[in-house]
Amino acid sequence: RNSLLAYAYNCKAIAYHNYRKNPDEVIRLYKDATTLLANSDAKDQMPKVCANLGDAYIFKSQLPEAAAYYRRALFLVDSLRLPSSENITLYLGLATIYLQLNDFDTSLKYYQQTEKYFSQMSVGMQAYYLNNYGNYYYYTKNYPKALDTFKRMERLLIKRGMTNKFDIYLCRINLADVYLNLGQLDEARHCLELCE
């Protein structure tokens, strides 16, 4: 009963979150789901719901609370002896939160943790990771490393035949910005022309 109710609350919270409705209700539903899961036969779902709760706090710009729930999810993965691959999105979420908080050292630590699982990610998740990691280097003004990371993303997307998708355009806009910061105007113009 508890696992079914938790699943229902989680689904309802996801629906509200996806449609940007009732952020406080989203948080309440996720919290209720975690309480129910703690007393159920589906405890292995608790890290995912905690991560969802972290996302809900990100939406409300409550980054410390978001980080706390991502850390709780990491703790639960370890405590429940779940596969370490469950940590992939958690590391990435924490890296992104700490980047938004301008805690660059902690952010880098979590991006490096995520890198270890790169081959286990879906192509979409790989692109998301590389875009965010490139942003890390951009915001720390390490433009050569940002360039390398965005070019890695571009190569990945081209290799996977994703040359007419949003991700490739986002990547090339980011490349154009990096090229501008490196004073390579012809390269920046070329990237913008590809996006046009």
mmCIF file of C-alpha atoms in Angstrom:
data_model
loop_
_atom_site.group_PDB
_atom_site.id
_atom_site.type_symbol
_atom_site.label_atom_id
_atom_site.label_comp_id
_atom_site.label_asym_id
_atom_site.label_seq_id
_atom_site.Cartn_x
_atom_site.Cartn_y
_atom_site.Cartn_z
ATOM 1 C CA ARG A 1 0.000 0.000 0.000
ATOM 2 C CA ASN A 2 2.708 2.480 0.950
ATOM 3 C CA SER A 3 4.764 1.839 -2.168
ATOM 4 C CA LEU A 4 1.688 2.295 -4.403
ATOM 5 C CA LEU A 5 0.704 5.525 -2.651
ATOM 6 C CA ALA A 6 4.278 6.797 -2.855
ATOM 7 C CA TYR A 7 4.342 6.018 -6.582
ATOM 8 C CA ALA A 8 1.066 7.927 -7.053
ATOM 9 C CA TYR A 9 2.327 10.949 -5.084
ATOM 10 C CA ASN A 10 5.589 10.933 -7.026
ATOM 11 C CA CYS A 11 3.732 10.803 -10.375
ATOM 12 C CA LYS A 12 1.423 13.633 -9.359
ATOM 13 C CA ALA A 13 4.385 15.723 -8.202
ATOM 14 C CA ILE A 14 6.208 15.083 -11.491
ATOM 15 C CA ALA A 15 3.138 16.184 -13.447
ATOM 16 C CA TYR A 16 2.825 19.413 -11.439
ATOM 17 C CA HIS A 17 6.573 20.040 -11.693
ATOM 18 C CA ASN A 18 6.650 19.502 -15.465
ATOM 19 C CA TYR A 19 3.798 21.958 -15.954
ATOM 20 C CA ARG A 20 5.235 24.461 -13.469
ATOM 21 C CA LYS A 21 2.182 24.252 -11.224
ATOM 22 C CA ASN A 22 1.934 24.458 -7.437
ATOM 23 C CA PRO A 23 5.656 24.265 -6.459
ATOM 24 C CA ASP A 24 4.803 24.038 -2.748
ATOM 25 C CA GLU A 25 2.406 21.165 -3.450
ATOM 26 C CA VAL A 26 5.140 19.441 -5.503
ATOM 27 C CA ILE A 27 7.474 19.579 -2.512
ATOM 28 C CA ARG A 28 4.773 18.304 -0.151
ATOM 29 C CA LEU A 29 3.943 15.393 -2.456
ATOM 30 C CA TYR A 30 7.591 14.378 -2.807
ATOM 31 C CA LYS A 31 8.089 14.579 0.958
ATOM 32 C CA ASP A 32 4.998 12.449 1.538
ATOM 33 C CA ALA A 33 6.299 9.945 -1.026
ATOM 34 C CA THR A 34 9.657 9.653 0.765
ATOM 35 C CA THR A 35 7.926 9.076 4.105
ATOM 36 C CA LEU A 36 5.782 6.343 2.585
ATOM 37 C CA LEU A 37 8.749 4.728 0.809
ATOM 38 C CA ALA A 38 10.700 4.564 4.077
ATOM 39 C CA ASN A 39 7.960 2.250 5.343
ATOM 40 C CA SER A 40 7.456 0.169 2.230
ATOM 41 C CA ASP A 41 8.855 -2.662 0.150
ATOM 42 C CA ALA A 42 10.235 -0.118 -2.376
ATOM 43 C CA LYS A 43 12.926 1.647 -0.348
ATOM 44 C CA ASP A 44 15.208 1.441 -3.387
ATOM 45 C CA GLN A 45 13.094 4.212 -4.976
ATOM 46 C CA MET A 46 13.885 6.699 -2.210
ATOM 47 C CA PRO A 47 17.034 8.157 -3.850
ATOM 48 C CA LYS A 48 15.097 8.966 -7.046
ATOM 49 C CA VAL A 49 12.337 10.717 -5.116
ATOM 50 C CA CYS A 50 14.907 12.643 -3.057
ATOM 51 C CA ALA A 51 16.544 13.782 -6.301
ATOM 52 C CA ASN A 52 13.126 14.860 -7.585
ATOM 53 C CA LEU A 53 12.665 16.784 -4.364
ATOM 54 C CA GLY A 54 16.029 18.439 -4.965
ATOM 55 C CA ASP A 55 14.852 19.438 -8.440
ATOM 56 C CA ALA A 56 11.692 20.926 -6.947
ATOM 57 C CA TYR A 57 13.796 23.066 -4.610
ATOM 58 C CA ILE A 58 15.974 24.157 -7.543
ATOM 59 C CA PHE A 59 12.804 25.339 -9.276
ATOM 60 C CA LYS A 60 12.068 27.496 -6.226
ATOM 61 C CA SER A 61 15.692 28.765 -6.211
ATOM 62 C CA GLN A 62 16.252 27.194 -2.794
ATOM 63 C CA LEU A 63 19.663 25.776 -3.643
ATOM 64 C CA PRO A 64 20.843 24.803 -0.134
ATOM 65 C CA GLU A 65 17.712 22.676 0.324
ATOM 66 C CA ALA A 66 18.207 21.203 -3.149
ATOM 67 C CA ALA A 67 21.789 20.248 -2.323
ATOM 68 C CA ALA A 68 20.673 18.692 0.978
ATOM 69 C CA TYR A 69 18.216 16.382 -0.800
ATOM 70 C CA TYR A 70 20.748 15.413 -3.450
ATOM 71 C CA ARG A 71 23.207 14.571 -0.663
ATOM 72 C CA ARG A 72 20.504 12.563 1.098
ATOM 73 C CA ALA A 73 19.933 10.642 -2.121
ATOM 74 C CA LEU A 74 23.679 9.850 -2.299
ATOM 75 C CA PHE A 75 23.558 8.637 1.298
ATOM 76 C CA LEU A 76 20.558 6.428 0.518
ATOM 77 C CA VAL A 77 22.230 4.884 -2.551
ATOM 78 C CA ASP A 78 25.123 3.908 -0.297
ATOM 79 C CA SER A 79 22.990 2.805 2.679
ATOM 80 C CA LEU A 80 20.666 0.705 0.540
ATOM 81 C CA ARG A 81 23.667 -0.801 -1.278
ATOM 82 C CA LEU A 82 22.320 0.209 -4.672
ATOM 83 C CA PRO A 83 24.596 0.135 -7.744
ATOM 84 C CA SER A 84 26.992 3.095 -7.850
ATOM 85 C CA SER A 85 25.631 3.965 -11.293
ATOM 86 C CA GLU A 86 22.588 5.329 -9.414
ATOM 87 C CA ASN A 87 24.843 8.228 -8.400
ATOM 88 C CA ILE A 88 25.314 9.574 -11.945
ATOM 89 C CA THR A 89 22.448 12.058 -11.994
ATOM 90 C CA LEU A 90 23.040 12.888 -8.328
ATOM 91 C CA TYR A 91 26.653 13.924 -8.932
ATOM 92 C CA LEU A 92 25.580 15.924 -11.964
ATOM 93 C CA GLY A 93 22.786 17.619 -10.032
ATOM 94 C CA LEU A 94 25.149 18.564 -7.196
ATOM 95 C CA ALA A 95 27.770 19.843 -9.641
ATOM 96 C CA THR A 96 25.182 22.094 -11.263
ATOM 97 C CA ILE A 97 23.869 23.369 -7.916
ATOM 98 C CA TYR A 98 27.348 24.235 -6.661
ATOM 99 C CA LEU A 99 28.128 25.942 -9.968
ATOM 100 C CA GLN A 100 25.049 28.146 -9.472
ATOM 101 C CA LEU A 101 26.298 28.894 -5.940
ATOM 102 C CA ASN A 102 29.729 29.854 -7.389
ATOM 103 C CA ASP A 103 31.366 27.144 -5.273
ATOM 104 C CA PHE A 104 33.647 26.156 -8.127
ATOM 105 C CA ASP A 105 35.845 23.723 -6.198
ATOM 106 C CA THR A 106 32.904 21.604 -5.017
ATOM 107 C CA SER A 107 31.275 21.849 -8.426
ATOM 108 C CA LEU A 108 34.438 20.562 -10.132
ATOM 109 C CA LYS A 109 34.633 17.660 -7.678
ATOM 110 C CA TYR A 110 31.152 16.492 -8.653
ATOM 111 C CA TYR A 111 31.725 16.998 -12.386
ATOM 112 C CA GLN A 112 34.829 14.821 -12.086
ATOM 113 C CA GLN A 113 32.820 12.180 -10.194
ATOM 114 C CA THR A 114 30.219 12.235 -12.986
ATOM 115 C CA GLU A 115 32.903 11.789 -15.661
ATOM 116 C CA LYS A 116 33.696 8.319 -14.300
ATOM 117 C CA TYR A 117 30.252 7.151 -15.437
ATOM 118 C CA PHE A 118 30.232 8.868 -18.843
ATOM 119 C CA SER A 119 30.081 5.634 -20.846
ATOM 120 C CA GLN A 120 27.033 4.476 -18.846
ATOM 121 C CA MET A 121 24.954 7.568 -19.671
ATOM 122 C CA SER A 122 22.438 7.892 -22.461
ATOM 123 C CA VAL A 123 23.470 10.177 -25.328
ATOM 124 C CA GLY A 124 21.056 12.843 -24.100
ATOM 125 C CA MET A 125 22.554 12.703 -20.614
ATOM 126 C CA GLN A 126 26.090 12.798 -22.061
ATOM 127 C CA ALA A 127 25.216 15.958 -23.995
ATOM 128 C CA TYR A 128 23.611 17.513 -20.912
ATOM 129 C CA TYR A 129 26.678 16.668 -18.836
ATOM 130 C CA LEU A 130 29.141 18.067 -21.398
ATOM 131 C CA ASN A 131 27.098 21.251 -21.796
ATOM 132 C CA ASN A 132 27.063 21.842 -18.035
ATOM 133 C CA TYR A 133 30.733 20.914 -17.654
ATOM 134 C CA GLY A 134 31.590 23.313 -20.480
ATOM 135 C CA ASN A 135 29.611 25.997 -18.635
ATOM 136 C CA TYR A 136 31.708 25.309 -15.538
ATOM 137 C CA TYR A 137 34.887 26.114 -17.465
ATOM 138 C CA TYR A 138 33.237 29.129 -19.093
ATOM 139 C CA TYR A 139 32.172 30.629 -15.752
ATOM 140 C CA THR A 140 35.625 30.030 -14.290
ATOM 141 C CA LYS A 141 37.018 31.847 -17.375
ATOM 142 C CA ASN A 142 39.044 28.810 -18.448
ATOM 143 C CA TYR A 143 38.093 29.347 -22.080
ATOM 144 C CA PRO A 144 40.518 26.793 -23.591
ATOM 145 C CA LYS A 145 39.009 24.017 -21.413
ATOM 146 C CA ALA A 146 35.499 25.281 -22.164
ATOM 147 C CA LEU A 147 36.346 25.097 -25.866
ATOM 148 C CA ASP A 148 37.642 21.530 -25.508
ATOM 149 C CA THR A 149 34.512 20.455 -23.625
ATOM 150 C CA PHE A 150 32.038 22.033 -26.044
ATOM 151 C CA LYS A 151 33.957 20.605 -29.015
ATOM 152 C CA ARG A 152 33.769 17.192 -27.332
ATOM 153 C CA MET A 153 30.004 17.679 -27.086
ATOM 154 C CA GLU A 154 29.829 18.672 -30.745
ATOM 155 C CA ARG A 155 31.815 15.574 -31.818
ATOM 156 C CA LEU A 156 29.535 13.340 -29.743
ATOM 157 C CA LEU A 157 26.387 14.775 -31.300
ATOM 158 C CA ILE A 158 27.755 14.585 -34.843
ATOM 159 C CA LYS A 159 28.896 10.990 -34.307
ATOM 160 C CA ARG A 160 25.405 10.072 -33.049
ATOM 161 C CA GLY A 161 23.700 11.737 -36.015
ATOM 162 C CA MET A 162 22.140 14.466 -33.877
ATOM 163 C CA THR A 163 23.017 17.329 -36.211
ATOM 164 C CA ASN A 164 19.509 18.736 -36.484
ATOM 165 C CA LYS A 165 18.541 18.799 -32.799
ATOM 166 C CA PHE A 166 18.388 21.508 -30.147
ATOM 167 C CA ASP A 167 21.527 20.205 -28.384
ATOM 168 C CA ILE A 168 23.815 20.832 -31.377
ATOM 169 C CA TYR A 169 22.569 24.419 -31.723
ATOM 170 C CA LEU A 170 23.013 25.055 -28.016
ATOM 171 C CA CYS A 171 26.509 23.622 -28.273
ATOM 172 C CA ARG A 172 27.420 25.831 -31.236
ATOM 173 C CA ILE A 173 26.035 28.967 -29.591
ATOM 174 C CA ASN A 174 28.228 28.154 -26.580
ATOM 175 C CA LEU A 175 31.189 27.550 -28.907
ATOM 176 C CA ALA A 176 30.589 30.933 -30.556
ATOM 177 C CA ASP A 177 30.630 32.624 -27.154
ATOM 178 C CA VAL A 178 33.862 30.867 -26.177
ATOM 179 C CA TYR A 179 35.482 31.779 -29.506
ATOM 180 C CA LEU A 180 34.515 35.424 -28.909
ATOM 181 C CA ASN A 181 36.243 35.317 -25.531
ATOM 182 C CA LEU A 182 39.317 33.814 -27.183
ATOM 183 C CA GLY A 183 39.343 36.532 -29.848
ATOM 184 C CA GLN A 184 38.659 34.056 -32.674
ATOM 185 C CA LEU A 185 35.964 36.029 -34.471
ATOM 186 C CA ASP A 186 35.932 33.993 -37.702
ATOM 187 C CA GLU A 187 35.295 30.787 -35.741
ATOM 188 C CA ALA A 188 32.561 32.500 -33.708
ATOM 189 C CA ARG A 189 30.905 33.748 -36.903
ATOM 190 C CA HIS A 190 31.093 30.264 -38.441
ATOM 191 C CA CYS A 191 29.322 28.717 -35.435
ATOM 192 C CA LEU A 192 26.590 31.337 -35.570
ATOM 193 C CA GLU A 193 26.125 30.752 -39.300
ATOM 194 C CA LEU A 194 25.685 27.012 -38.638
ATOM 195 C CA CYS A 195 22.951 27.857 -36.149
ATOM 196 C CA GLU A 196 21.232 30.317 -38.495
#
